[in-house]
CSV table of C-alpha atoms in Angstrom, one decimal:
chain,number,residue,atom,x,y,z
I,1,UNK,CA,-115.1,-87.5,-122.8
I,2,UNK,CA,-117.6,-88.1,-125.5
I,3,UNK,CA,-117.1,-85.7,-128.5
I,4,UNK,CA,-120.2,-86.9,-130.4
I,5,UNK,CA,-121.8,-84.1,-132.4
I,6,UNK,CA,-118.8,-81.8,-132.2
I,7,UNK,CA,-118.1,-79.6,-135.2
I,8,UNK,CA,-115.4,-77.2,-136.5
I,9,UNK,CA,-114.7,-75.5,-139.7
I,10,UNK,CA,-111.3,-77.1,-140.3
I,11,UNK,CA,-110.3,-80.4,-138.8
I,12,UNK,CA,-106.6,-81.4,-138.8
I,13,UNK,CA,-105.9,-85.1,-138.3
I,14,UNK,CA,-102.5,-85.4,-136.6
I,15,UNK,CA,-100.6,-83.0,-134.3
I,16,UNK,CA,-97.0,-83.8,-135.4
I,17,UNK,CA,-94.8,-81.3,-137.2
I,18,UNK,CA,-97.0,-81.0,-140.3
I,19,UNK,CA,-100.3,-80.6,-138.4
I,20,UNK,CA,-98.8,-78.0,-136.1
I,21,UNK,CA,-97.4,-76.0,-139.0
I,22,UNK,CA,-100.8,-75.8,-140.7
I,23,UNK,CA,-102.4,-75.0,-137.3
I,24,UNK,CA,-99.9,-72.1,-136.8
I,25,UNK,CA,-101.1,-70.4,-140.0
I,26,UNK,CA,-104.7,-70.9,-139.1
I,27,UNK,CA,-104.1,-69.5,-135.6
I,28,UNK,CA,-102.4,-66.5,-137.2
I,29,UNK,CA,-105.5,-65.9,-139.4
I,30,UNK,CA,-107.7,-66.1,-136.3
I,31,UNK,CA,-105.7,-63.5,-134.6
I,32,UNK,CA,-105.8,-61.3,-137.7
I,33,UNK,CA,-109.5,-61.8,-138.7
I,34,UNK,CA,-111.1,-62.5,-135.3
I,35,UNK,CA,-114.5,-64.0,-135.4
I,36,UNK,CA,-114.5,-64.0,-139.2
I,37,UNK,CA,-111.7,-66.6,-139.3
I,38,UNK,CA,-112.6,-70.3,-139.5
I,39,UNK,CA,-112.4,-72.4,-136.4
I,40,UNK,CA,-110.1,-75.4,-136.3
I,41,UNK,CA,-109.2,-78.4,-134.1
I,42,UNK,CA,-106.4,-81.0,-134.2
I,43,UNK,CA,-107.2,-84.6,-133.3
I,44,UNK,CA,-104.1,-86.6,-132.4
I,45,UNK,CA,-103.9,-90.3,-131.6
I,46,UNK,CA,-101.1,-89.9,-129.1
I,47,UNK,CA,-101.5,-89.1,-125.4
I,48,UNK,CA,-98.5,-86.6,-125.4
I,49,UNK,CA,-97.0,-84.1,-127.9
I,50,UNK,CA,-94.1,-84.9,-130.1
I,51,UNK,CA,-95.5,-86.8,-133.0
I,52,UNK,CA,-93.4,-89.6,-134.5
I,53,UNK,CA,-90.3,-88.1,-132.9
I,54,UNK,CA,-91.3,-89.6,-129.6
I,55,UNK,CA,-90.8,-93.1,-131.1
I,56,UNK,CA,-87.6,-92.9,-133.1
I,57,UNK,CA,-84.5,-94.7,-132.0
I,58,UNK,CA,-82.7,-93.1,-129.1
I,59,UNK,CA,-79.6,-91.7,-130.9
I,60,UNK,CA,-81.4,-90.4,-134.0
I,61,UNK,CA,-79.6,-87.2,-135.2
I,62,UNK,CA,-81.2,-84.6,-137.5
I,63,UNK,CA,-79.6,-83.8,-140.8
I,64,UNK,CA,-79.7,-80.1,-140.2
I,65,UNK,CA,-78.6,-77.7,-137.4
I,66,UNK,CA,-81.2,-76.3,-135.0
I,67,UNK,CA,-81.2,-72.9,-136.6
I,68,UNK,CA,-82.6,-74.3,-139.8
I,69,UNK,CA,-84.9,-77.0,-138.3
I,70,UNK,CA,-87.8,-74.7,-137.5
I,71,UNK,CA,-91.5,-74.6,-137.7
I,72,UNK,CA,-93.1,-71.2,-138.6
I,73,UNK,CA,-93.0,-68.6,-135.9
I,74,UNK,CA,-90.5,-70.2,-133.5
I,75,UNK,CA,-86.9,-71.2,-133.7
I,76,UNK,CA,-85.6,-74.4,-132.2
I,77,UNK,CA,-83.3,-73.7,-129.2
I,78,UNK,CA,-79.6,-73.9,-130.0
I,79,UNK,CA,-78.1,-77.4,-129.6
I,80,UNK,CA,-75.0,-77.4,-127.4
I,81,UNK,CA,-73.9,-81.0,-127.8
I,82,UNK,CA,-71.9,-82.5,-130.6
I,83,UNK,CA,-73.5,-82.8,-134.0
I,84,UNK,CA,-77.0,-81.7,-134.8
I,85,UNK,CA,-80.1,-82.0,-132.5
I,86,UNK,CA,-81.4,-85.4,-131.6
I,87,UNK,CA,-85.0,-86.7,-131.8
I,88,UNK,CA,-85.6,-86.0,-128.2
I,89,UNK,CA,-84.8,-82.3,-128.8
I,90,UNK,CA,-87.5,-82.2,-131.5
I,91,UNK,CA,-90.0,-83.7,-129.0
I,92,UNK,CA,-89.2,-80.9,-126.6
I,93,UNK,CA,-89.5,-78.3,-129.3
I,94,UNK,CA,-92.8,-79.5,-130.6
I,95,UNK,CA,-94.2,-79.6,-127.1
I,96,UNK,CA,-93.2,-76.1,-126.4
I,97,UNK,CA,-94.4,-74.9,-129.8
I,98,UNK,CA,-97.9,-76.4,-129.2
I,99,UNK,CA,-98.1,-74.7,-125.8
I,100,UNK,CA,-96.8,-71.3,-127.1
I,101,UNK,CA,-99.5,-70.9,-129.7
I,102,UNK,CA,-102.2,-72.5,-127.6
I,103,UNK,CA,-103.1,-74.9,-130.3
I,104,UNK,CA,-106.4,-76.8,-129.8
I,105,UNK,CA,-105.2,-80.4,-129.8
I,106,UNK,CA,-107.4,-83.2,-128.6
I,107,UNK,CA,-105.2,-86.0,-127.3
I,108,UNK,CA,-105.8,-89.7,-127.5
I,109,UNK,CA,-108.3,-89.2,-130.2
I,110,UNK,CA,-107.4,-91.3,-133.3
I,111,UNK,CA,-109.6,-90.8,-136.3
I,112,UNK,CA,-110.7,-94.3,-137.4
I,113,UNK,CA,-112.7,-93.4,-140.5
I,114,UNK,CA,-113.3,-90.3,-142.6
I,115,UNK,CA,-116.7,-90.0,-144.4
I,116,UNK,CA,-117.6,-87.6,-147.2
I,117,UNK,CA,-121.2,-86.4,-146.7
I,118,UNK,CA,-123.7,-85.5,-149.3
I,119,UNK,CA,-123.8,-81.9,-148.3
I,120,UNK,CA,-120.1,-81.5,-149.0
I,121,UNK,CA,-118.9,-81.7,-145.4
I,122,UNK,CA,-116.9,-84.4,-143.7
I,123,UNK,CA,-117.4,-86.7,-140.7
I,124,UNK,CA,-114.5,-88.0,-138.7
I,125,UNK,CA,-115.2,-91.0,-136.6
I,126,UNK,CA,-113.2,-91.5,-133.4
I,127,UNK,CA,-113.5,-93.7,-130.3
I,128,UNK,CA,-114.8,-90.6,-128.5
I,129,UNK,CA,-117.5,-89.8,-131.0
I,130,UNK,CA,-117.9,-88.1,-134.3
I,131,UNK,CA,-116.5,-84.7,-135.5
I,132,UNK,CA,-117.9,-82.7,-138.4
I,133,UNK,CA,-116.0,-80.3,-140.5
I,134,UNK,CA,-116.1,-78.5,-143.8
I,135,UNK,CA,-112.4,-79.0,-144.5
I,136,UNK,CA,-110.1,-81.9,-143.4
I,137,UNK,CA,-106.3,-81.8,-143.4
I,138,UNK,CA,-104.8,-85.2,-143.1
I,139,UNK,CA,-101.4,-85.0,-141.4
I,140,UNK,CA,-100.9,-88.5,-139.9
I,141,UNK,CA,-97.4,-89.1,-141.2
I,142,UNK,CA,-95.9,-92.5,-142.0
I,143,UNK,CA,-94.2,-93.8,-138.9
I,144,UNK,CA,-97.1,-96.0,-137.8
I,145,UNK,CA,-97.3,-97.8,-141.2
I,146,UNK,CA,-93.9,-99.5,-141.7
I,147,UNK,CA,-93.2,-100.9,-145.2
I,148,UNK,CA,-92.8,-104.7,-144.6
I,149,UNK,CA,-91.6,-106.3,-147.8
I,150,UNK,CA,-94.2,-108.7,-149.2
I,151,UNK,CA,-91.6,-111.2,-150.4
I,152,UNK,CA,-88.2,-112.3,-149.0
I,153,UNK,CA,-85.5,-109.6,-149.6
I,154,UNK,CA,-82.4,-111.6,-148.9
I,155,UNK,CA,-81.3,-115.2,-149.8
I,156,UNK,CA,-82.2,-117.7,-147.1
I,157,UNK,CA,-84.9,-115.5,-145.5
I,158,UNK,CA,-87.5,-118.3,-146.1
I,159,UNK,CA,-85.6,-120.6,-143.8
I,160,UNK,CA,-84.5,-118.0,-141.3
I,161,UNK,CA,-85.6,-118.8,-137.7
I,162,UNK,CA,-84.2,-115.7,-136.0
I,163,UNK,CA,-86.1,-112.5,-135.2
I,164,UNK,CA,-87.3,-110.3,-138.0
I,165,UNK,CA,-87.9,-106.7,-137.1
I,166,UNK,CA,-88.1,-103.2,-138.6
I,167,UNK,CA,-86.8,-99.7,-138.1
I,168,UNK,CA,-90.0,-98.8,-136.3
I,169,UNK,CA,-89.0,-101.2,-133.4
I,170,UNK,CA,-85.4,-100.2,-133.1
I,171,UNK,CA,-84.3,-98.2,-130.1
I,172,UNK,CA,-80.6,-98.9,-129.3
I,173,UNK,CA,-77.8,-101.5,-129.6
I,174,UNK,CA,-78.6,-102.7,-126.1
I,175,UNK,CA,-81.5,-104.7,-127.7
I,176,UNK,CA,-79.1,-106.9,-129.6
I,177,UNK,CA,-76.1,-107.3,-127.2
I,178,UNK,CA,-74.2,-110.5,-128.0
I,179,UNK,CA,-76.1,-111.0,-131.3
I,180,UNK,CA,-75.3,-110.9,-135.0
I,181,UNK,CA,-77.7,-108.4,-136.7
I,182,UNK,CA,-78.1,-108.2,-140.5
I,183,UNK,CA,-79.4,-104.7,-141.4
I,184,UNK,CA,-81.1,-104.4,-144.8
I,185,UNK,CA,-81.5,-101.0,-146.4
I,186,UNK,CA,-79.3,-98.5,-148.2
I,187,UNK,CA,-81.0,-95.3,-147.1
I,188,UNK,CA,-80.4,-93.0,-144.2
I,189,UNK,CA,-82.1,-95.1,-141.6
I,190,UNK,CA,-80.2,-98.2,-142.6
I,191,UNK,CA,-76.9,-96.3,-142.6
I,192,UNK,CA,-77.5,-94.6,-139.2
I,193,UNK,CA,-78.6,-97.8,-137.5
I,194,UNK,CA,-75.9,-100.0,-139.1
I,195,UNK,CA,-73.3,-97.4,-138.0
I,196,UNK,CA,-74.5,-97.3,-134.4
I,197,UNK,CA,-74.5,-101.1,-134.2
I,198,UNK,CA,-71.1,-101.3,-135.9
I,199,UNK,CA,-69.5,-98.9,-133.3
I,200,UNK,CA,-70.9,-101.0,-130.4
I,201,UNK,CA,-68.5,-103.6,-129.2
I,202,UNK,CA,-71.2,-105.9,-128.0
I,203,UNK,CA,-73.0,-106.3,-131.4
I,204,UNK,CA,-71.9,-107.9,-134.6
I,205,UNK,CA,-73.5,-106.3,-137.7
I,206,UNK,CA,-73.7,-107.0,-141.4
I,207,UNK,CA,-75.1,-104.2,-143.5
I,208,UNK,CA,-76.7,-105.3,-146.8
I,209,UNK,CA,-78.3,-103.3,-149.6
I,210,UNK,CA,-79.7,-103.8,-153.1
I,211,UNK,CA,-77.0,-101.5,-154.5
I,212,UNK,CA,-73.9,-99.8,-153.1
I,213,UNK,CA,-75.1,-96.9,-150.9
I,214,UNK,CA,-74.2,-93.5,-152.3
I,215,UNK,CA,-73.0,-91.1,-149.7
I,216,UNK,CA,-73.5,-87.4,-149.9
I,217,UNK,CA,-70.5,-85.1,-149.7
I,218,UNK,CA,-69.5,-84.7,-146.1
I,219,UNK,CA,-70.4,-81.0,-146.1
I,220,UNK,CA,-74.0,-81.6,-147.3
I,221,UNK,CA,-76.8,-81.4,-144.7
I,222,UNK,CA,-80.5,-81.0,-144.7
I,223,UNK,CA,-80.5,-77.4,-145.8
I,224,UNK,CA,-78.6,-78.1,-149.0
I,225,UNK,CA,-80.7,-81.2,-149.7
I,226,UNK,CA,-84.0,-79.4,-149.3
I,227,UNK,CA,-83.1,-76.5,-151.5
I,228,UNK,CA,-81.7,-78.8,-154.2
I,229,UNK,CA,-84.7,-81.1,-154.0
I,230,UNK,CA,-87.0,-78.1,-154.3
I,231,UNK,CA,-85.2,-76.9,-157.4
I,232,UNK,CA,-85.4,-80.3,-158.9
I,233,UNK,CA,-89.1,-80.8,-158.2
I,234,UNK,CA,-89.9,-77.3,-159.6
I,235,UNK,CA,-87.9,-78.1,-162.8
I,236,UNK,CA,-89.7,-81.4,-163.1
I,237,UNK,CA,-93.1,-79.7,-162.8
I,238,UNK,CA,-92.1,-77.2,-165.5
I,239,UNK,CA,-91.1,-80.2,-167.7
I,240,UNK,CA,-94.3,-81.9,-166.7
I,241,UNK,CA,-92.2,-85.0,-165.8
I,242,UNK,CA,-93.3,-86.7,-162.6
I,243,UNK,CA,-90.7,-89.4,-163.1
I,244,UNK,CA,-87.9,-86.9,-162.9
I,245,UNK,CA,-89.5,-85.4,-159.8
I,246,UNK,CA,-89.4,-88.8,-158.1
I,247,UNK,CA,-85.8,-89.7,-158.9
I,248,UNK,CA,-84.1,-90.3,-155.6
I,249,UNK,CA,-80.3,-90.2,-156.3
I,250,UNK,CA,-79.7,-86.8,-157.7
I,251,UNK,CA,-80.7,-83.3,-156.5
I,252,UNK,CA,-79.4,-80.5,-158.6
I,253,UNK,CA,-75.6,-81.0,-158.6
I,254,UNK,CA,-75.6,-83.2,-155.5
I,255,UNK,CA,-75.5,-87.0,-156.0
I,256,UNK,CA,-76.2,-89.6,-153.3
I,257,UNK,CA,-78.7,-91.0,-150.9
I,258,UNK,CA,-77.1,-90.9,-147.5
I,259,UNK,CA,-76.3,-87.8,-145.3
I,260,UNK,CA,-73.0,-88.4,-143.6
I,261,UNK,CA,-73.7,-87.7,-139.9
I,262,UNK,CA,-70.8,-88.0,-137.5
I,263,UNK,CA,-71.6,-91.6,-136.4
I,264,UNK,CA,-71.9,-92.6,-140.1
I,265,UNK,CA,-68.6,-91.0,-140.9
I,266,UNK,CA,-67.0,-92.7,-137.8
I,267,UNK,CA,-68.3,-96.1,-138.8
I,268,UNK,CA,-67.3,-95.7,-142.4
I,269,UNK,CA,-63.8,-94.7,-141.3
I,270,UNK,CA,-63.6,-97.7,-139.0
I,271,UNK,CA,-64.5,-100.1,-141.9
I,272,UNK,CA,-68.3,-100.3,-142.2
I,273,UNK,CA,-69.3,-101.3,-145.7
I,274,UNK,CA,-72.5,-102.5,-147.2
I,275,UNK,CA,-72.5,-105.8,-149.0
I,276,UNK,CA,-74.9,-106.8,-151.9
I,277,UNK,CA,-78.0,-108.6,-150.7
I,278,UNK,CA,-77.2,-111.5,-153.0
I,279,UNK,CA,-73.6,-112.0,-151.8
I,280,UNK,CA,-74.1,-115.4,-150.2
I,281,UNK,CA,-76.3,-116.6,-147.4
I,282,UNK,CA,-75.8,-113.7,-145.0
I,283,UNK,CA,-78.4,-115.0,-142.6
I,284,UNK,CA,-76.8,-118.4,-141.9
I,285,UNK,CA,-75.2,-117.3,-138.7
I,286,UNK,CA,-77.4,-114.3,-138.0
I,287,UNK,CA,-79.7,-113.8,-135.0
I,288,UNK,CA,-81.7,-110.8,-136.2
I,289,UNK,CA,-82.8,-109.5,-139.5
I,290,UNK,CA,-83.5,-105.8,-139.2
I,291,UNK,CA,-85.4,-104.3,-142.2
I,292,UNK,CA,-84.8,-100.6,-142.8
I,293,UNK,CA,-87.2,-100.6,-145.7
I,294,UNK,CA,-89.1,-97.4,-145.2
I,295,UNK,CA,-92.7,-96.5,-144.6
I,296,UNK,CA,-96.1,-95.9,-146.3
I,297,UNK,CA,-98.5,-93.0,-145.7
I,298,UNK,CA,-100.6,-93.8,-142.6
I,299,UNK,CA,-104.1,-93.5,-144.2
I,300,UNK,CA,-106.1,-95.9,-142.1
I,301,UNK,CA,-108.8,-93.4,-141.7
I,302,UNK,CA,-109.3,-93.6,-145.5
I,303,UNK,CA,-108.8,-97.3,-145.9
I,304,UNK,CA,-111.3,-98.3,-143.1
I,305,UNK,CA,-114.4,-100.2,-144.2
I,306,UNK,CA,-116.3,-97.4,-142.4
I,307,UNK,CA,-114.7,-94.7,-144.6
I,308,UNK,CA,-116.8,-93.1,-147.3
I,309,UNK,CA,-114.9,-91.4,-150.2
I,310,UNK,CA,-115.9,-90.3,-153.7
I,311,UNK,CA,-116.1,-93.0,-156.3
I,312,UNK,CA,-112.8,-93.8,-157.8
I,313,UNK,CA,-110.8,-92.2,-155.0
I,314,UNK,CA,-107.1,-93.2,-155.4
I,315,UNK,CA,-105.3,-94.6,-152.4
I,316,UNK,CA,-102.3,-96.5,-153.9
I,317,UNK,CA,-99.5,-95.7,-154.0
I,318,UNK,CA,-100.9,-92.5,-152.5
I,319,UNK,CA,-103.9,-90.1,-153.0
I,320,UNK,CA,-103.8,-87.9,-156.1
I,321,UNK,CA,-103.2,-84.2,-155.4
I,322,UNK,CA,-103.4,-81.2,-157.7
I,323,UNK,CA,-100.5,-79.8,-159.6
I,324,UNK,CA,-101.3,-76.2,-158.6
I,325,UNK,CA,-101.3,-77.0,-154.8
I,326,UNK,CA,-99.8,-80.5,-154.1
I,327,UNK,CA,-101.5,-80.7,-150.7
I,328,UNK,CA,-105.0,-80.4,-152.1
I,329,UNK,CA,-106.8,-83.6,-153.1
I,330,UNK,CA,-107.6,-83.8,-156.8
I,331,UNK,CA,-110.5,-86.2,-156.1
I,332,UNK,CA,-112.3,-84.9,-153.0
I,333,UNK,CA,-113.3,-81.3,-152.3
I,334,UNK,CA,-112.2,-80.0,-148.9
I,335,UNK,CA,-109.5,-82.6,-148.3
I,336,UNK,CA,-105.8,-81.9,-147.9
I,337,UNK,CA,-102.7,-84.0,-147.3
I,338,UNK,CA,-99.7,-82.4,-145.6
I,339,UNK,CA,-96.3,-83.9,-144.5
I,340,UNK,CA,-96.2,-87.3,-146.2
I,341,UNK,CA,-93.3,-86.9,-148.6
I,342,UNK,CA,-92.5,-85.4,-152.0
I,343,UNK,CA,-96.0,-86.1,-153.3
I,344,UNK,CA,-97.3,-83.4,-150.9
I,345,UNK,CA,-94.4,-81.0,-151.6
I,346,UNK,CA,-90.6,-81.3,-151.7
I,347,UNK,CA,-89.2,-82.9,-148.5
I,348,UNK,CA,-92.5,-82.3,-146.8
I,349,UNK,CA,-91.9,-85.2,-144.4
I,350,UNK,CA,-89.1,-83.2,-142.8
I,351,UNK,CA,-89.5,-80.3,-140.3
I,352,UNK,CA,-88.2,-77.8,-142.8
I,353,UNK,CA,-90.3,-79.2,-145.6
I,354,UNK,CA,-93.4,-79.3,-143.4
I,355,UNK,CA,-93.0,-75.6,-142.8
I,356,UNK,CA,-92.6,-74.7,-146.4
I,357,UNK,CA,-95.6,-76.8,-147.6
I,358,UNK,CA,-97.9,-75.9,-144.7
I,359,UNK,CA,-97.9,-72.2,-145.6
I,360,UNK,CA,-99.3,-72.5,-149.1
I,361,UNK,CA,-101.7,-75.3,-148.0
I,362,UNK,CA,-103.1,-73.0,-145.3
I,363,UNK,CA,-103.3,-70.1,-147.7
I,364,UNK,CA,-105.2,-72.3,-150.2
I,365,UNK,CA,-107.6,-73.4,-147.5
I,366,UNK,CA,-108.3,-69.9,-146.2
I,367,UNK,CA,-108.7,-68.5,-149.7
I,368,UNK,CA,-111.2,-71.2,-150.7
I,369,UNK,CA,-112.9,-70.7,-147.3
I,370,UNK,CA,-113.4,-67.0,-147.9
I,371,UNK,CA,-114.7,-67.5,-151.5
I,372,UNK,CA,-117.3,-70.1,-150.2
I,373,UNK,CA,-118.7,-67.8,-147.6
I,374,UNK,CA,-122.1,-66.2,-148.3
């Protein structure tokens, strides 16, 4: 279907957890205000609901129980298996959520370029034609832009002839049966994947990191992390110290990087330890180098040669947002960013964080919308 010439008041790019959370508040405003409320549409690159959760590794376990992993207006169903919900449970939840609120999602419609127009509106280019909007919310996440190191990260990598892969391509230990895998990364992804491989009898694994991984206390989950992180970020804002807000290893009185999920705890008890990256030539007998080195914001629609942004618009390391509302662009009127990480609000890349940052973002959009109306 050709969407050329379509227009809406508010355009949300991405229908993962962040995009859906913003859409919920816009839908609620529409039910409250009727025809006076702004129209909105979500454009999503995927053919099915679920966002990035559809592509995570098979055994991925959330850091928080179901009753605290919620989008606004609808609880996640109780998880009856061991541990916390899995990634596939979130896919089901997001699918049901989208249907329950009848959110206007256009599937298989990636935005390839975003253009600021002279009249203050925006044009979003897609393979199905252009969309026009007064406000754009970018909620494309990070999963489709893995952070591949630009230089070797481990001694001997220049001469390594085995496979080099990334978290984004990992599904299960079955991929590496009979092989020696070196996992690089001292964060949660590295810990969870190294633990799963370590507990599989058919895979040999070496876990390597720049520094010794710091484990959270066993009773700390996502609820505690989010609340502590939010307090830390607020304190840093009050001190006007962005460096403090970005510090990764301490949140309130909680120190560490890695949440101890049951598989991580089991692997650690069974002897899994991370070794320093520079402790010898770890790749000499390895078959696979698996890089758990994180992700960058997926902003291809802003980086495209066809994109048109205000002069001096900042893209690296990420767009600038305002201190008063961290989802609102500081450099482009009518442009918002939701769900990318702490620079768009504390823990905003999580389900819980997306919920807590989407509400003020939507409120800001609606307030500015109302003030701009004749």
